[in-house]
């Protein structure tokens, strides 16, 4: 691939895939409910 | 009647991502990137994701979670007189699902055809003459194509089965099964695509930045359009799905995860698609620009040609590609039908079983229309008009009503209470100012284009009935449905 294409690939991958990883890590760190069941929370 | 609820956050996010990731991610996005500046397009695209896509997701997740209802009920609770907007979005979903199911049926057929490359050398002739038996013109229906009709029944049966089981046992379980399978298939497909001889040529064409193109407003409109159509926003899906969240559910980060997953998936798909397009161009001695295509032409004409020419594993790659279309389509179709089911249940106090049965039967009858020899003409026109003058316009009215006639900040404050991180007042500006400007511009440009020349050269009377007629009918019917008495179990006031 040419340099421009490689740079834009890195740009897209970092923002989209990297951004997704950051949000997933944040979810697992911050939220107690990140992976757990909603079953105990039935208050609507 | 107690509202159904997701079983877990993972289940909700997978269902939302499953809804967002659809056929357009695989067959539309790669071409939009290629056409609008290659790698440079990623700049307006990412900007559109942050300024419109994710903010609208946050808004719709917030509306569903705060007002705990299908779209008509939620809008009724926001502003009594805006129930019609919810019905308009529900009817847009109805129109879309009637033809969307047919495309999934085609993808199912082609998954089977891949096992022995049944399309032969003339893939265009095979699609239009042998498979679709396309009629002579727009006004000629050509009769029902029974091979497609039977698969349409099968797709509706699958949707019926999943929705009949309910939110937790049906939609969530199906999403937890199908989404990982889809991602794995797409990763394998992309690895195969980018390792083919000549793939680099395709990737260079896809990613080499042409910064001149992004100085043109067209690229920015295309970026906002792609984000908007790709995220399943403005036709009530995300409002419906988030209405099944429990009170303490996280909102803001879930919207970011959904938006980034959808965009991350289509970026991955684009690499795979242009890898194989590069291979095709190199092996046939043509230019990548001559092979690049989108939509039905890319999936059912160009891809079979590419699969024919692969050096090895032709059938396997074919099955992977078309099966990924089936899964991506099915998870989106389930969400679209759930929008209608949820609204019918809320309005007419029907049980899930009654609502799913009624909606599936009526939806199936609507789909029959597209299984005829003239089905592709109807599909092309209805899809074009319902997106240009249905989804975009409904999205515009939604952000105007919620942004300007309701205290928008209360939704942000509501979301922030249970979210991983708080969202500031910048979000209000995105919803109240940026998004209406973009959607308003898109609407004006769409009208200008439409008035300039008849869409794809179709007869004007045909466009008036199936195009403009459909787009107008969903608004009128939406208003009429909002006038019908209902919502006996509306419950607490907001």
Short mmCIF file of C-alpha atoms in Angstrom, two decimals:
data_model
loop_
_atom_site.label_atom_id
_atom_site.label_comp_id
_atom_site.label_asym_id
_atom_site.label_seq_id
_atom_site.Cartn_x
_atom_site.Cartn_y
_atom_site.Cartn_z
CA UNK A 1 0.00 0.00 0.00
CA UNK A 2 1.15 3.55 -0.57
CA UNK A 3 2.03 5.80 2.36
CA UNK A 4 -1.15 7.87 2.15
CA UNK A 5 -3.31 4.75 2.25
CA UNK A 6 -1.35 3.34 5.20
CA UNK A 7 -1.71 6.60 7.14
CA UNK A 8 -5.47 6.73 6.48
CA UNK A 9 -5.84 3.07 7.43
CA UNK A 10 -4.06 3.81 10.72
CA UNK A 11 -6.27 6.88 11.20
CA UNK A 12 -9.50 4.92 10.69
CA UNK A 13 -8.38 1.92 12.70
CA UNK A 14 -7.22 4.05 15.63
CA UNK A 15 -10.36 6.16 15.82
CA UNK A 16 -12.94 3.46 15.12
CA UNK A 17 -11.46 0.25 16.53
CA UNK A 18 -9.35 2.05 19.13
CA UNK A 19 -12.32 4.16 20.17
CA UNK A 20 -14.43 1.03 20.54
CA UNK A 21 -11.81 -0.63 22.74
CA UNK A 22 -11.64 2.47 24.97
CA UNK A 23 -15.43 2.54 25.42
CA UNK A 24 -15.53 -1.18 26.19
CA UNK A 25 -12.72 -0.86 28.76
CA UNK A 26 -14.52 2.10 30.30
CA UNK A 27 -17.73 0.08 30.48
CA UNK A 28 -16.03 -2.77 32.28
CA UNK A 29 -14.22 -0.45 34.69
CA UNK A 30 -16.98 2.03 35.49
CA UNK A 31 -20.19 0.12 35.42
CA UNK A 32 -21.02 -2.63 37.83
CA UNK A 33 -23.68 -3.76 35.39
CA UNK A 34 -21.38 -3.94 32.39
CA UNK A 35 -21.54 -7.67 32.03
CA UNK A 36 -23.96 -8.65 34.72
CA UNK A 37 -27.56 -9.60 34.33
CA UNK A 38 -30.32 -7.00 34.54
CA UNK A 39 -32.49 -9.53 36.37
CA UNK A 40 -32.23 -7.88 39.81
CA UNK A 41 -33.26 -4.51 38.45
CA UNK A 42 -36.91 -4.81 37.62
CA UNK A 43 -37.98 -1.34 38.73
CA UNK A 44 -39.61 0.33 35.77
CA UNK B 1 -49.00 -5.03 31.94
CA UNK B 2 -45.34 -4.91 32.97
CA UNK B 3 -42.97 -3.94 30.18
CA UNK B 4 -40.56 -6.59 28.98
CA UNK B 5 -36.89 -6.12 29.80
CA UNK B 6 -33.46 -7.07 28.43
CA UNK B 7 -31.63 -9.75 30.40
CA UNK B 8 -28.24 -8.04 30.34
CA UNK B 9 -26.39 -4.98 29.08
CA UNK B 10 -24.38 -7.14 26.68
CA UNK B 11 -27.66 -8.46 25.26
CA UNK B 12 -29.04 -4.95 24.72
CA UNK B 13 -25.86 -3.66 23.08
CA UNK B 14 -25.57 -6.70 20.79
CA UNK B 15 -29.20 -6.26 19.74
CA UNK B 16 -28.66 -2.53 19.07
CA UNK B 17 -25.45 -3.21 17.12
CA UNK B 18 -27.23 -6.04 15.28
CA UNK B 19 -29.90 -3.59 14.26
CA UNK B 20 -27.41 -0.95 13.12
CA UNK B 21 -25.17 -3.37 11.23
CA UNK B 22 -27.14 -4.21 8.12
CA UNK B 23 -26.75 -4.67 4.40
CA UNK B 24 -25.63 -1.05 3.92
CA UNK B 25 -22.54 -1.60 6.06
CA UNK B 26 -21.32 -4.26 3.65
CA UNK B 27 -22.51 -3.04 0.27
CA UNK B 28 -22.93 0.74 0.64
CA UNK B 29 -20.15 2.08 2.88
CA UNK B 30 -17.13 0.84 0.84
CA UNK B 31 -18.45 2.57 -2.29
CA UNK B 32 -19.31 5.79 -0.45
CA UNK B 33 -15.71 5.97 0.85
CA UNK B 34 -14.31 5.27 -2.61
CA UNK B 35 -16.53 7.88 -4.26
CA UNK B 36 -15.89 10.67 -1.76
CA UNK B 37 -12.17 11.09 -1.38
CA UNK B 38 -11.00 7.62 -0.31
CA UNK B 39 -9.11 7.72 2.98
CA UNK B 40 -9.75 11.46 3.29
CA UNK B 41 -13.48 10.69 3.57
CA UNK B 42 -12.79 9.18 6.98
CA UNK B 43 -12.34 12.71 8.34
CA UNK B 44 -15.92 13.96 7.58
CA UNK B 45 -17.20 10.48 8.37
CA UNK B 46 -15.72 10.47 11.87
CA UNK B 47 -16.83 14.07 12.36
CA UNK B 48 -20.40 13.08 11.36
CA UNK B 49 -20.31 10.13 13.75
CA UNK B 50 -19.37 12.39 16.66
CA UNK B 51 -21.61 15.34 15.83
CA UNK B 52 -24.76 13.55 14.62
CA UNK B 53 -24.64 9.75 14.78
CA UNK B 54 -23.72 9.22 18.41
CA UNK B 55 -25.65 12.30 19.67
CA UNK B 56 -28.85 11.01 18.01
CA UNK B 57 -28.20 7.54 19.45
CA UNK B 58 -27.83 9.14 22.90
CA UNK B 59 -31.09 11.01 22.26
CA UNK B 60 -33.04 7.94 21.13
CA UNK B 61 -31.65 5.72 23.89
CA UNK B 62 -32.62 8.47 26.33
CA UNK B 63 -36.14 8.87 24.93
CA UNK B 64 -36.83 5.12 25.08
CA UNK B 65 -35.36 4.76 28.55
CA UNK B 66 -37.00 7.84 30.06
CA UNK B 67 -40.46 7.47 28.51
CA UNK B 68 -40.62 3.67 28.51
CA UNK B 69 -42.70 3.17 25.44
CA UNK B 70 -42.74 2.38 21.75
CA UNK B 71 -42.13 5.39 19.51
CA UNK B 72 -45.78 6.58 19.36
CA UNK B 73 -46.19 6.24 23.13
CA UNK B 74 -42.84 7.89 23.85
CA UNK B 75 -43.59 10.88 21.60
CA UNK B 76 -47.07 11.11 23.11
CA UNK B 77 -45.44 11.34 26.54
CA UNK B 78 -42.94 13.94 25.31
CA UNK B 79 -45.58 16.15 23.73
CA UNK B 80 -49.15 14.85 23.48
CA UNK B 81 -49.68 16.08 19.94
CA UNK B 82 -46.52 14.46 18.58
CA UNK B 83 -47.79 10.88 18.72
CA UNK B 84 -48.18 11.02 14.92
CA UNK B 85 -44.39 11.34 14.58
CA UNK B 86 -44.02 7.96 16.30
CA UNK B 87 -46.56 6.40 13.95
CA UNK B 88 -44.86 7.98 10.96
CA UNK B 89 -41.60 6.29 12.01
CA UNK B 90 -43.41 2.99 12.66
CA UNK B 91 -44.95 3.09 9.18
CA UNK B 92 -41.58 3.90 7.62
CA UNK B 93 -40.31 0.74 9.37
CA UNK B 94 -43.25 -1.18 7.94
CA UNK B 95 -42.54 -0.04 4.39
CA UNK B 96 -38.82 -0.82 4.74
CA UNK B 97 -39.34 -4.30 6.18
CA UNK B 98 -41.64 -5.39 3.35
CA UNK B 99 -38.77 -5.16 0.83
CA UNK B 100 -35.86 -5.74 3.22
CA UNK B 101 -37.09 -9.28 3.82
CA UNK B 102 -37.00 -9.92 0.07
CA UNK B 103 -33.33 -8.89 -0.16
CA UNK B 104 -32.53 -11.29 2.69
CA UNK B 105 -34.33 -14.00 0.69
CA UNK B 106 -32.10 -13.22 -2.33
CA UNK B 107 -29.00 -13.44 -0.10
CA UNK B 108 -30.25 -16.82 1.18
CA UNK B 109 -30.60 -18.07 -2.40
CA UNK B 110 -27.11 -16.83 -3.27
CA UNK B 111 -25.64 -18.51 -0.17
CA UNK B 112 -26.97 -21.76 -1.64
CA UNK B 113 -25.90 -20.87 -5.20
CA UNK B 114 -22.36 -20.31 -3.85
CA UNK B 115 -21.98 -23.98 -3.00
CA UNK B 116 -21.65 -24.86 -6.70
CA UNK B 117 -21.22 -21.38 -8.26
CA UNK B 118 -24.61 -21.83 -9.88
CA UNK B 119 -24.63 -18.34 -11.42
CA UNK B 120 -22.17 -19.39 -14.14
CA UNK B 121 -20.13 -16.88 -16.15
CA UNK B 122 -22.89 -14.39 -17.01
CA UNK B 123 -23.71 -13.25 -13.47
CA UNK B 124 -25.75 -10.27 -14.63
CA UNK B 125 -27.91 -12.39 -16.91
CA UNK B 126 -28.30 -14.98 -14.18
CA UNK B 127 -29.55 -12.40 -11.66
CA UNK B 128 -31.92 -10.40 -13.82
CA UNK B 129 -33.18 -13.01 -16.28
CA UNK B 130 -32.88 -16.40 -14.63
CA UNK B 131 -33.29 -15.61 -10.91
CA UNK B 132 -35.44 -12.45 -10.70
CA UNK B 133 -37.09 -12.96 -14.09
CA UNK B 134 -37.20 -9.17 -14.30
CA UNK B 135 -40.23 -7.89 -16.22
CA UNK B 136 -40.03 -5.70 -19.34
CA UNK B 137 -40.80 -2.45 -17.62
CA UNK B 138 -41.92 -0.71 -14.46
CA UNK B 139 -45.62 -1.20 -15.14
CA UNK B 140 -45.29 -4.91 -15.88
CA UNK B 141 -45.45 -7.05 -12.71
CA UNK B 142 -44.52 -10.32 -14.42
CA UNK B 143 -46.19 -12.58 -11.85
CA UNK B 144 -44.88 -14.06 -8.62
CA UNK B 145 -41.45 -15.72 -8.66
CA UNK B 146 -42.18 -18.77 -6.53
CA UNK B 147 -38.55 -19.54 -5.67
CA UNK B 148 -38.28 -16.09 -4.04
CA UNK B 149 -41.79 -16.26 -2.58
CA UNK B 150 -40.98 -19.45 -0.64
CA UNK B 151 -37.81 -17.96 0.84
CA UNK B 152 -39.71 -14.81 1.81
CA UNK B 153 -42.05 -17.05 3.81
CA UNK B 154 -38.99 -18.61 5.46
CA UNK B 155 -37.52 -15.22 6.43
CA UNK B 156 -40.84 -14.03 7.85
CA UNK B 157 -41.13 -17.33 9.77
CA UNK B 158 -37.68 -16.79 11.31
CA UNK B 159 -38.56 -13.23 12.34
CA UNK B 160 -41.91 -14.44 13.71
CA UNK B 161 -40.22 -17.18 15.75
CA UNK B 162 -37.70 -14.79 17.32
CA UNK B 163 -40.21 -12.03 18.13
CA UNK B 164 -42.84 -14.47 19.38
CA UNK B 165 -40.35 -15.52 22.08
CA UNK B 166 -40.09 -11.95 23.31
CA UNK B 167 -37.33 -9.46 24.09
CA UNK B 168 -35.15 -11.51 26.41
CA UNK B 169 -35.77 -15.05 25.13
CA UNK B 170 -36.10 -14.11 21.48
CA UNK B 171 -34.29 -10.94 20.34
CA UNK B 172 -31.53 -11.04 22.94
CA UNK B 173 -30.75 -14.74 22.47
CA UNK B 174 -30.76 -14.40 18.68
CA UNK B 175 -28.43 -11.37 18.88
CA UNK B 176 -26.03 -13.16 21.23
CA UNK B 177 -25.84 -16.04 18.77
CA UNK B 178 -25.83 -14.20 15.44
CA UNK B 179 -23.63 -11.16 16.12
CA UNK B 180 -20.46 -13.04 17.15
CA UNK B 181 -20.97 -15.34 14.12
CA UNK B 182 -21.29 -12.30 11.84
CA UNK B 183 -18.15 -10.65 13.22
CA UNK B 184 -16.12 -13.87 12.91
CA UNK B 185 -17.29 -14.42 9.32
CA UNK B 186 -16.48 -10.81 8.42
CA UNK B 187 -13.00 -11.05 9.96
CA UNK B 188 -12.30 -14.28 8.01
CA UNK B 189 -13.71 -12.74 4.81
CA UNK B 190 -11.56 -9.62 5.24
CA UNK B 191 -8.42 -11.66 5.95
CA UNK B 192 -9.08 -13.64 2.77
CA UNK B 193 -9.86 -10.45 0.84
CA UNK B 194 -6.72 -8.51 1.78
CA UNK B 195 -4.39 -11.49 1.23
CA UNK B 196 -5.51 -12.12 -2.37
CA UNK B 197 -3.08 -11.23 -5.17
CA UNK B 198 -3.79 -7.65 -6.27
CA UNK B 199 -5.72 -6.76 -3.10
CA UNK B 200 -3.27 -3.92 -2.44
CA UNK B 201 -4.49 -2.19 -5.61
CA UNK B 202 -8.02 -2.17 -4.25
CA UNK B 203 -6.92 -0.98 -0.83
CA UNK B 204 -4.89 1.82 -2.41
CA UNK B 205 -7.97 2.98 -4.33
CA UNK B 206 -10.11 2.75 -1.18
CA UNK B 207 -7.74 4.47 1.23
CA UNK B 208 -5.46 6.85 -0.70
CA UNK B 209 -6.66 10.27 0.46
CA UNK B 210 -7.93 12.82 -2.02
CA UNK B 211 -8.23 15.89 0.17
CA UNK B 212 -9.66 18.03 -2.66
CA UNK B 213 -12.85 15.96 -2.54
CA UNK B 214 -13.51 16.69 1.13
CA UNK B 215 -13.41 20.41 0.42
CA UNK B 216 -16.62 19.76 -1.52
CA UNK B 217 -19.84 19.89 0.52
CA UNK B 218 -20.99 16.71 -1.27
CA UNK B 219 -18.50 14.58 0.67
CA UNK B 220 -19.77 15.99 3.98
CA UNK B 221 -23.39 15.35 3.04
CA UNK B 222 -22.41 11.81 1.99
CA UNK B 223 -20.66 11.32 5.35
CA UNK B 224 -23.69 12.46 7.34
CA UNK B 225 -25.95 10.41 5.07
CA UNK B 226 -23.91 7.25 5.58
CA UNK B 227 -23.83 7.72 9.36
CA UNK B 228 -27.54 8.48 9.44
CA UNK B 229 -28.71 5.55 7.28
CA UNK B 230 -26.28 3.11 8.81
CA UNK B 231 -27.15 3.62 12.48
CA UNK B 232 -30.87 2.68 12.34
CA UNK B 233 -31.82 6.09 13.65
CA UNK B 234 -35.05 8.02 12.99
CA UNK B 235 -37.23 5.04 12.36
CA UNK B 236 -37.95 4.25 15.96
CA UNK B 237 -35.73 1.20 16.43
CA UNK B 238 -33.39 2.58 19.09
CA UNK B 239 -36.31 4.18 20.96
CA UNK B 240 -38.09 0.82 21.03
CA UNK B 241 -35.03 -1.18 22.07
CA UNK B 242 -34.05 1.21 24.86
CA UNK B 243 -37.62 1.21 26.19
CA UNK B 244 -36.87 -2.34 27.38
CA UNK B 245 -33.94 -1.18 29.53
CA UNK B 246 -34.30 -1.28 33.31
CA UNK B 247 -34.31 1.92 35.33
CA UNK B 248 -30.63 1.85 36.30
CA UNK B 249 -29.30 0.92 32.88
CA UNK B 250 -26.29 2.74 31.45
CA UNK B 251 -27.09 4.97 28.46
CA UNK B 252 -24.31 7.27 27.19
CA UNK B 253 -21.46 4.79 26.88
CA UNK B 254 -23.82 2.21 25.38
CA UNK B 255 -24.59 4.73 22.61
CA UNK B 256 -20.86 5.26 21.99
CA UNK B 257 -20.25 1.48 21.94
CA UNK B 258 -23.12 0.96 19.50
CA UNK B 259 -22.01 3.78 17.17
CA UNK B 260 -18.34 2.78 17.18
CA UNK B 261 -19.15 -0.94 16.73
CA UNK B 262 -21.27 -0.14 13.70
CA UNK B 263 -18.61 2.09 12.15
CA UNK B 264 -15.79 -0.29 13.10
CA UNK B 265 -17.67 -3.12 11.40
CA UNK B 266 -18.21 -1.24 8.15
CA UNK B 267 -14.57 -0.13 8.10
CA UNK B 268 -13.59 -3.81 8.38
CA UNK B 269 -16.07 -4.80 5.65
CA UNK B 270 -14.73 -2.05 3.35
CA UNK B 271 -11.20 -3.47 3.59
CA UNK B 272 -12.46 -6.95 2.66
CA UNK B 273 -14.67 -5.73 -0.18
CA UNK B 274 -11.97 -3.55 -1.78
CA UNK B 275 -9.39 -6.31 -1.26
CA UNK B 276 -11.43 -8.66 -3.45
CA UNK B 277 -12.27 -5.86 -5.90
CA UNK B 278 -8.50 -5.20 -6.25
CA UNK B 279 -7.98 -8.90 -6.94
CA UNK B 280 -10.71 -8.90 -9.59
CA UNK B 281 -9.27 -5.83 -11.34
CA UNK B 282 -5.75 -7.23 -11.34
CA UNK B 283 -6.69 -10.71 -12.51
CA UNK B 284 -8.89 -9.41 -15.33
CA UNK B 285 -6.45 -6.67 -16.33
CA UNK B 286 -8.97 -3.87 -15.73
CA UNK B 287 -8.90 -0.76 -13.61
CA UNK B 288 -10.24 -0.95 -10.03
CA UNK B 289 -12.47 2.03 -10.86
CA UNK B 290 -14.27 -0.06 -13.47
CA UNK B 291 -15.02 -2.86 -11.03
CA UNK B 292 -16.08 -0.75 -8.03
CA UNK B 293 -19.84 -0.86 -7.45
CA UNK B 294 -22.45 -0.68 -4.69
CA UNK B 295 -25.78 -2.15 -3.66
CA UNK B 296 -27.51 -4.97 -5.53
CA UNK B 297 -25.04 -4.71 -8.42
CA UNK B 298 -22.03 -5.18 -6.13
CA UNK B 299 -23.49 -8.04 -4.12
CA UNK B 300 -25.30 -10.07 -6.75
CA UNK B 301 -23.43 -9.29 -9.98
CA UNK B 302 -19.84 -8.19 -9.22
CA UNK B 303 -19.24 -10.48 -6.25
CA UNK B 304 -20.29 -13.68 -8.04
CA UNK B 305 -17.88 -12.68 -10.86
CA UNK B 306 -15.10 -12.21 -8.31
CA UNK B 307 -15.92 -15.51 -6.60
CA UNK B 308 -15.68 -17.27 -9.98
CA UNK B 309 -12.14 -16.01 -10.43
CA UNK B 310 -10.73 -16.73 -6.99
CA UNK B 311 -7.66 -18.98 -7.03
CA UNK B 312 -9.02 -21.27 -4.29
CA UNK B 313 -11.86 -21.69 -1.79
CA UNK B 314 -14.32 -20.05 -4.22
CA UNK B 315 -17.37 -21.71 -2.72
CA UNK B 316 -16.26 -21.03 0.87
CA UNK B 317 -15.74 -17.31 0.24
CA UNK B 318 -19.09 -17.15 -1.56
CA UNK B 319 -20.93 -18.77 1.32
CA UNK B 320 -19.14 -16.49 3.82
CA UNK B 321 -20.04 -13.33 1.92
CA UNK B 322 -23.70 -14.11 1.26
CA UNK B 323 -24.28 -15.68 4.67
CA UNK B 324 -22.89 -12.51 6.27
CA UNK B 325 -25.51 -10.57 4.28
CA UNK B 326 -28.20 -12.94 5.57
CA UNK B 327 -27.17 -12.50 9.21
CA UNK B 328 -26.64 -8.74 8.96
CA UNK B 329 -30.04 -8.46 7.29
CA UNK B 330 -31.85 -10.73 9.73
CA UNK B 331 -30.70 -8.95 12.89
CA UNK B 332 -31.76 -5.63 11.37
CA UNK B 333 -35.08 -7.06 10.15
CA UNK B 334 -35.90 -8.38 13.62
CA UNK B 335 -35.41 -4.89 15.07
CA UNK B 336 -37.51 -3.25 12.37
CA UNK B 337 -40.46 -5.60 12.94
CA UNK B 338 -40.14 -5.19 16.72
CA UNK B 339 -40.73 -1.44 16.25
CA UNK B 340 -44.15 -2.20 14.74
CA UNK B 341 -44.99 -4.99 17.20
CA UNK B 342 -44.15 -2.81 20.19
CA UNK B 343 -46.27 0.10 18.90
CA UNK B 344 -49.26 -2.15 18.18
CA UNK B 345 -48.98 -3.77 21.64
CA UNK B 346 -48.87 -0.39 23.38
CA UNK B 347 -51.63 1.29 21.38
CA UNK B 348 -54.15 -1.52 21.13
CA UNK B 349 -53.34 -3.36 24.39
CA UNK B 350 -52.59 -6.54 22.43
CA UNK B 351 -50.50 -9.43 23.72
CA UNK B 352 -47.10 -10.00 22.12
CA UNK B 353 -48.36 -13.17 20.44
CA UNK B 354 -51.34 -11.40 18.90
CA UNK B 355 -49.26 -8.43 17.76
CA UNK B 356 -46.42 -10.52 16.28
CA UNK B 357 -48.90 -12.71 14.42
CA UNK B 358 -50.86 -9.77 12.99
CA UNK B 359 -47.78 -7.75 12.00
CA UNK B 360 -46.03 -10.77 10.43
CA UNK B 361 -49.05 -11.71 8.31
CA UNK B 362 -49.64 -8.14 7.08
CA UNK B 363 -45.90 -7.61 6.53
CA UNK B 364 -45.65 -10.83 4.56
CA UNK B 365 -48.55 -9.79 2.32
CA UNK B 366 -46.71 -6.52 1.66
CA UNK B 367 -43.54 -8.45 0.77
CA UNK B 368 -45.34 -10.56 -1.85
CA UNK B 369 -45.46 -7.45 -4.00
CA UNK B 370 -41.64 -7.50 -4.32
CA UNK B 371 -41.47 -11.19 -5.25
CA UNK B 372 -42.96 -10.48 -8.67
CA UNK B 373 -40.98 -10.01 -11.86
CA UNK B 374 -41.34 -6.26 -11.44
CA UNK B 375 -40.33 -6.43 -7.76
CA UNK B 376 -36.89 -4.92 -8.30
CA UNK B 377 -38.41 -1.78 -9.86
CA UNK B 378 -40.81 -1.30 -6.92
CA UNK B 379 -38.02 -2.00 -4.46
CA UNK B 380 -35.66 0.48 -6.07
CA UNK B 381 -38.20 3.30 -6.08
CA UNK B 382 -39.77 2.68 -2.66
CA UNK B 383 -36.32 2.33 -1.04
CA UNK B 384 -35.11 5.57 -2.62
CA UNK B 385 -38.15 7.65 -1.66
CA UNK B 386 -38.73 6.20 1.81
CA UNK B 387 -35.10 6.94 2.71
CA UNK B 388 -34.87 10.36 1.10
CA UNK B 389 -38.28 11.67 2.13
CA UNK B 390 -39.18 9.34 4.99
CA UNK B 391 -36.20 8.58 7.20
CA UNK B 392 -34.37 11.89 6.68
CA UNK B 393 -37.49 14.02 7.09
CA UNK B 394 -38.72 12.07 10.13
CA UNK B 395 -35.27 12.49 11.67
CA UNK B 396 -35.42 16.23 11.04
CA UNK B 397 -38.89 16.55 12.62
CA UNK B 398 -37.75 14.41 15.57
CA UNK B 399 -34.75 16.61 16.45
CA UNK B 400 -36.82 19.77 15.94
CA UNK B 401 -39.66 18.60 18.20
CA UNK B 402 -37.50 17.12 20.95
CA UNK B 403 -34.84 19.81 20.65
CA UNK B 404 -37.03 22.89 20.48
CA UNK B 405 -40.48 22.02 21.87
CA UNK B 406 -39.31 19.93 24.82
CA UNK B 407 -36.72 20.65 27.50
CA UNK B 408 -33.91 18.69 25.84
CA UNK B 409 -31.56 19.11 28.79
CA UNK B 410 -33.88 16.95 30.90
CA UNK B 411 -33.11 13.95 28.68
CA UNK B 412 -29.37 14.62 29.02
CA UNK B 413 -29.72 14.94 32.79
CA UNK B 414 -31.76 11.73 32.86
CA UNK B 415 -29.08 9.86 30.87
CA UNK B 416 -26.23 11.22 32.99
CA UNK B 417 -27.78 9.86 36.20
CA UNK B 418 -27.03 6.24 35.31
CA UNK B 419 -24.24 6.53 32.73
CA UNK B 420 -20.54 5.63 32.85
CA UNK B 421 -19.77 9.25 32.01
CA UNK B 422 -21.77 12.46 31.84
CA UNK B 423 -22.45 14.31 28.61
CA UNK B 424 -22.20 18.08 28.60
CA UNK B 425 -24.27 20.81 27.02
CA UNK B 426 -22.32 20.37 23.73
CA UNK B 427 -24.79 17.55 23.07
CA UNK B 428 -27.72 19.99 23.18
CA UNK B 429 -26.05 22.04 20.44
CA UNK B 430 -25.56 18.95 18.28
CA UNK B 431 -29.24 18.01 18.56
CA UNK B 432 -30.74 21.50 18.38
CA UNK B 433 -28.47 23.11 15.79
CA UNK B 434 -26.00 20.88 13.93
CA UNK B 435 -28.30 17.93 13.20
CA UNK B 436 -31.26 20.02 11.96
CA UNK B 437 -28.93 21.99 9.67
CA UNK B 438 -27.48 18.80 8.19
CA UNK B 439 -30.80 16.99 7.83
CA UNK B 440 -32.47 20.14 6.49
CA UNK B 441 -29.72 20.54 3.88
CA UNK B 442 -30.07 16.88 2.90
CA UNK B 443 -33.84 17.30 2.48
CA UNK B 444 -33.47 20.42 0.32
CA UNK B 445 -30.81 18.74 -1.85
CA UNK B 446 -32.95 15.60 -2.17
CA UNK B 447 -35.96 17.65 -3.31
CA UNK B 448 -33.78 19.60 -5.75
CA UNK B 449 -32.37 16.39 -7.23
CA UNK B 450 -35.81 14.81 -7.50
CA UNK B 451 -37.35 17.81 -9.25
CA UNK B 452 -34.39 18.04 -11.63
CA UNK B 453 -34.91 14.69 -13.37
CA UNK B 454 -37.08 11.62 -12.80
CA UNK B 455 -35.30 9.13 -10.55
CA UNK B 456 -33.39 6.60 -12.68
CA UNK B 457 -35.55 7.58 -15.67
CA UNK B 458 -38.65 5.79 -14.38
CA UNK B 459 -42.05 6.89 -15.79
CA UNK B 460 -43.39 9.91 -13.90
CA UNK B 461 -46.75 8.27 -13.08
CA UNK B 462 -44.91 5.26 -11.64
CA UNK B 463 -42.72 7.53 -9.49
CA UNK B 464 -45.76 9.51 -8.37
CA UNK B 465 -47.58 6.41 -7.12
CA UNK B 466 -44.80 4.23 -5.73
CA UNK B 467 -42.31 6.95 -4.77
CA UNK B 468 -44.02 10.17 -3.74
CA UNK B 469 -47.23 8.27 -2.97
CA UNK B 470 -45.55 5.95 -0.46
CA UNK B 471 -43.61 8.78 1.21
CA UNK B 472 -46.82 10.83 1.58
CA UNK B 473 -49.02 7.89 2.60
CA UNK B 474 -46.90 7.07 5.66
CA UNK B 475 -47.32 10.63 6.95
CA UNK B 476 -51.10 10.72 6.37
CA UNK B 477 -51.60 7.25 7.87
CA UNK B 478 -49.38 8.20 10.79
CA UNK B 479 -51.60 11.18 11.57
CA UNK B 480 -54.76 9.05 11.23
CA UNK B 481 -53.39 6.35 13.54
CA UNK B 482 -52.56 8.95 16.17
CA UNK B 483 -56.23 10.00 16.14
CA UNK B 484 -57.45 6.46 16.84
CA UNK B 485 -58.23 5.99 20.55
CA UNK B 486 -55.79 3.72 22.36
CA UNK B 487 -53.05 3.44 25.00
CA UNK B 488 -55.46 2.19 27.66
CA UNK B 489 -52.52 1.02 29.76
CA UNK B 490 -50.57 4.24 29.36
CA UNK B 491 -49.77 4.30 33.06
CA UNK B 492 -47.84 7.05 34.79
CA UNK B 493 -47.63 10.57 33.46
CA UNK B 494 -44.32 12.14 32.51
#
